[in-house]
mmCIF file of C-alpha atoms in Angstrom:
data_model
loop_
_atom_site.group_PDB
_atom_site.id
_atom_site.type_symbol
_atom_site.label_atom_id
_atom_site.label_comp_id
_atom_site.label_asym_id
_atom_site.label_seq_id
_atom_site.Cartn_x
_atom_site.Cartn_y
_atom_site.Cartn_z
ATOM 1 C CA UNK A 93 1.758 3.005 -0.768
ATOM 2 C CA UNK A 94 4.324 0.590 -2.175
ATOM 3 C CA UNK A 95 6.750 -1.631 -0.293
ATOM 4 C CA UNK A 96 10.295 -1.517 -1.662
ATOM 5 C CA UNK A 97 12.737 -4.257 -0.600
ATOM 6 C CA UNK A 98 16.476 -4.054 -1.220
ATOM 7 C CA UNK A 99 17.391 -7.726 -1.379
ATOM 8 C CA UNK A 100 21.094 -6.846 -1.719
ATOM 9 C CA UNK A 101 20.980 -5.285 1.745
ATOM 10 C CA UNK A 102 18.683 -7.872 3.359
ATOM 11 C CA UNK A 103 20.301 -10.281 5.811
ATOM 12 C CA UNK A 104 17.196 -12.452 6.274
ATOM 13 C CA UNK A 105 16.790 -11.700 9.975
ATOM 14 C CA UNK A 106 13.002 -11.965 9.676
ATOM 15 C CA UNK A 107 11.877 -9.019 11.787
ATOM 16 C CA UNK A 108 9.552 -7.901 9.006
ATOM 17 C CA UNK A 109 7.980 -11.346 8.693
ATOM 18 C CA UNK A 110 7.545 -11.629 12.459
ATOM 19 C CA UNK A 111 5.718 -8.302 12.578
ATOM 20 C CA UNK A 112 3.691 -8.488 9.357
ATOM 21 C CA UNK A 113 3.670 -12.025 7.954
ATOM 22 C CA UNK A 114 0.841 -11.083 5.597
ATOM 23 C CA UNK A 115 3.240 -8.825 3.693
ATOM 24 C CA UNK A 116 6.751 -10.242 4.192
ATOM 25 C CA UNK A 117 8.387 -13.647 4.087
ATOM 26 C CA UNK A 118 11.961 -14.804 4.312
ATOM 27 C CA UNK A 119 12.258 -17.086 1.311
ATOM 28 C CA UNK A 120 14.194 -20.284 0.804
ATOM 29 C CA UNK A 121 17.110 -18.164 -0.396
ATOM 30 C CA UNK A 122 17.217 -16.506 3.042
ATOM 31 C CA UNK A 123 16.123 -13.087 1.772
ATOM 32 C CA UNK A 124 12.962 -11.050 2.138
ATOM 33 C CA UNK A 125 10.130 -11.530 -0.297
ATOM 34 C CA UNK A 126 7.333 -8.981 -0.431
ATOM 35 C CA UNK A 127 4.053 -10.881 -0.591
ATOM 36 C CA UNK A 128 1.856 -7.851 -1.281
ATOM 37 C CA UNK A 129 3.618 -4.819 -2.784
ATOM 38 C CA UNK A 130 0.676 -2.444 -2.477
ATOM 39 C CA UNK A 131 -0.980 -2.748 0.938
ATOM 40 C CA UNK A 132 -4.103 -0.734 1.637
ATOM 41 C CA UNK A 133 -4.090 2.326 3.880
ATOM 42 C CA UNK A 134 -5.725 0.314 6.662
ATOM 43 C CA UNK A 135 -2.468 -1.664 6.947
ATOM 44 C CA UNK A 136 -0.158 1.371 6.814
ATOM 45 C CA UNK A 137 0.735 1.357 10.529
ATOM 46 C CA UNK A 138 1.472 -2.387 10.566
ATOM 47 C CA UNK A 139 3.637 -2.261 7.440
ATOM 48 C CA UNK A 140 5.403 0.911 8.553
ATOM 49 C CA UNK A 141 6.286 -0.674 11.900
ATOM 50 C CA UNK A 142 7.704 -3.742 10.128
ATOM 51 C CA UNK A 143 9.730 -1.547 7.763
ATOM 52 C CA UNK A 144 11.105 0.483 10.675
ATOM 53 C CA UNK A 145 12.019 -2.721 12.536
ATOM 54 C CA UNK A 146 14.410 -3.892 9.812
ATOM 55 C CA UNK A 147 17.848 -3.752 11.477
ATOM 56 C CA UNK A 148 19.683 -3.309 8.173
ATOM 57 C CA UNK A 149 17.226 -0.816 6.573
ATOM 58 C CA UNK A 150 16.492 -3.088 3.620
ATOM 59 C CA UNK A 151 12.861 -1.972 3.441
ATOM 60 C CA UNK A 152 11.145 1.302 2.685
ATOM 61 C CA UNK A 153 7.734 2.653 1.751
ATOM 62 C CA UNK A 154 6.976 4.828 -1.233
ATOM 63 C CA UNK A 155 3.810 6.858 -1.450
#
């Protein structure tokens, strides 16, 4: 599984970071930064919930 972030769409609302701070961070530029692009399967539910929580659909999972 790979986390894909569309920084052009991101509005820096931080829902992803609030739900899964191990994988997402809103950087100094106010946009999402993926801290770990390839989370293990044990984290799939956590990461998927954070991706689904993005109000502007700037995140997705591949694989």
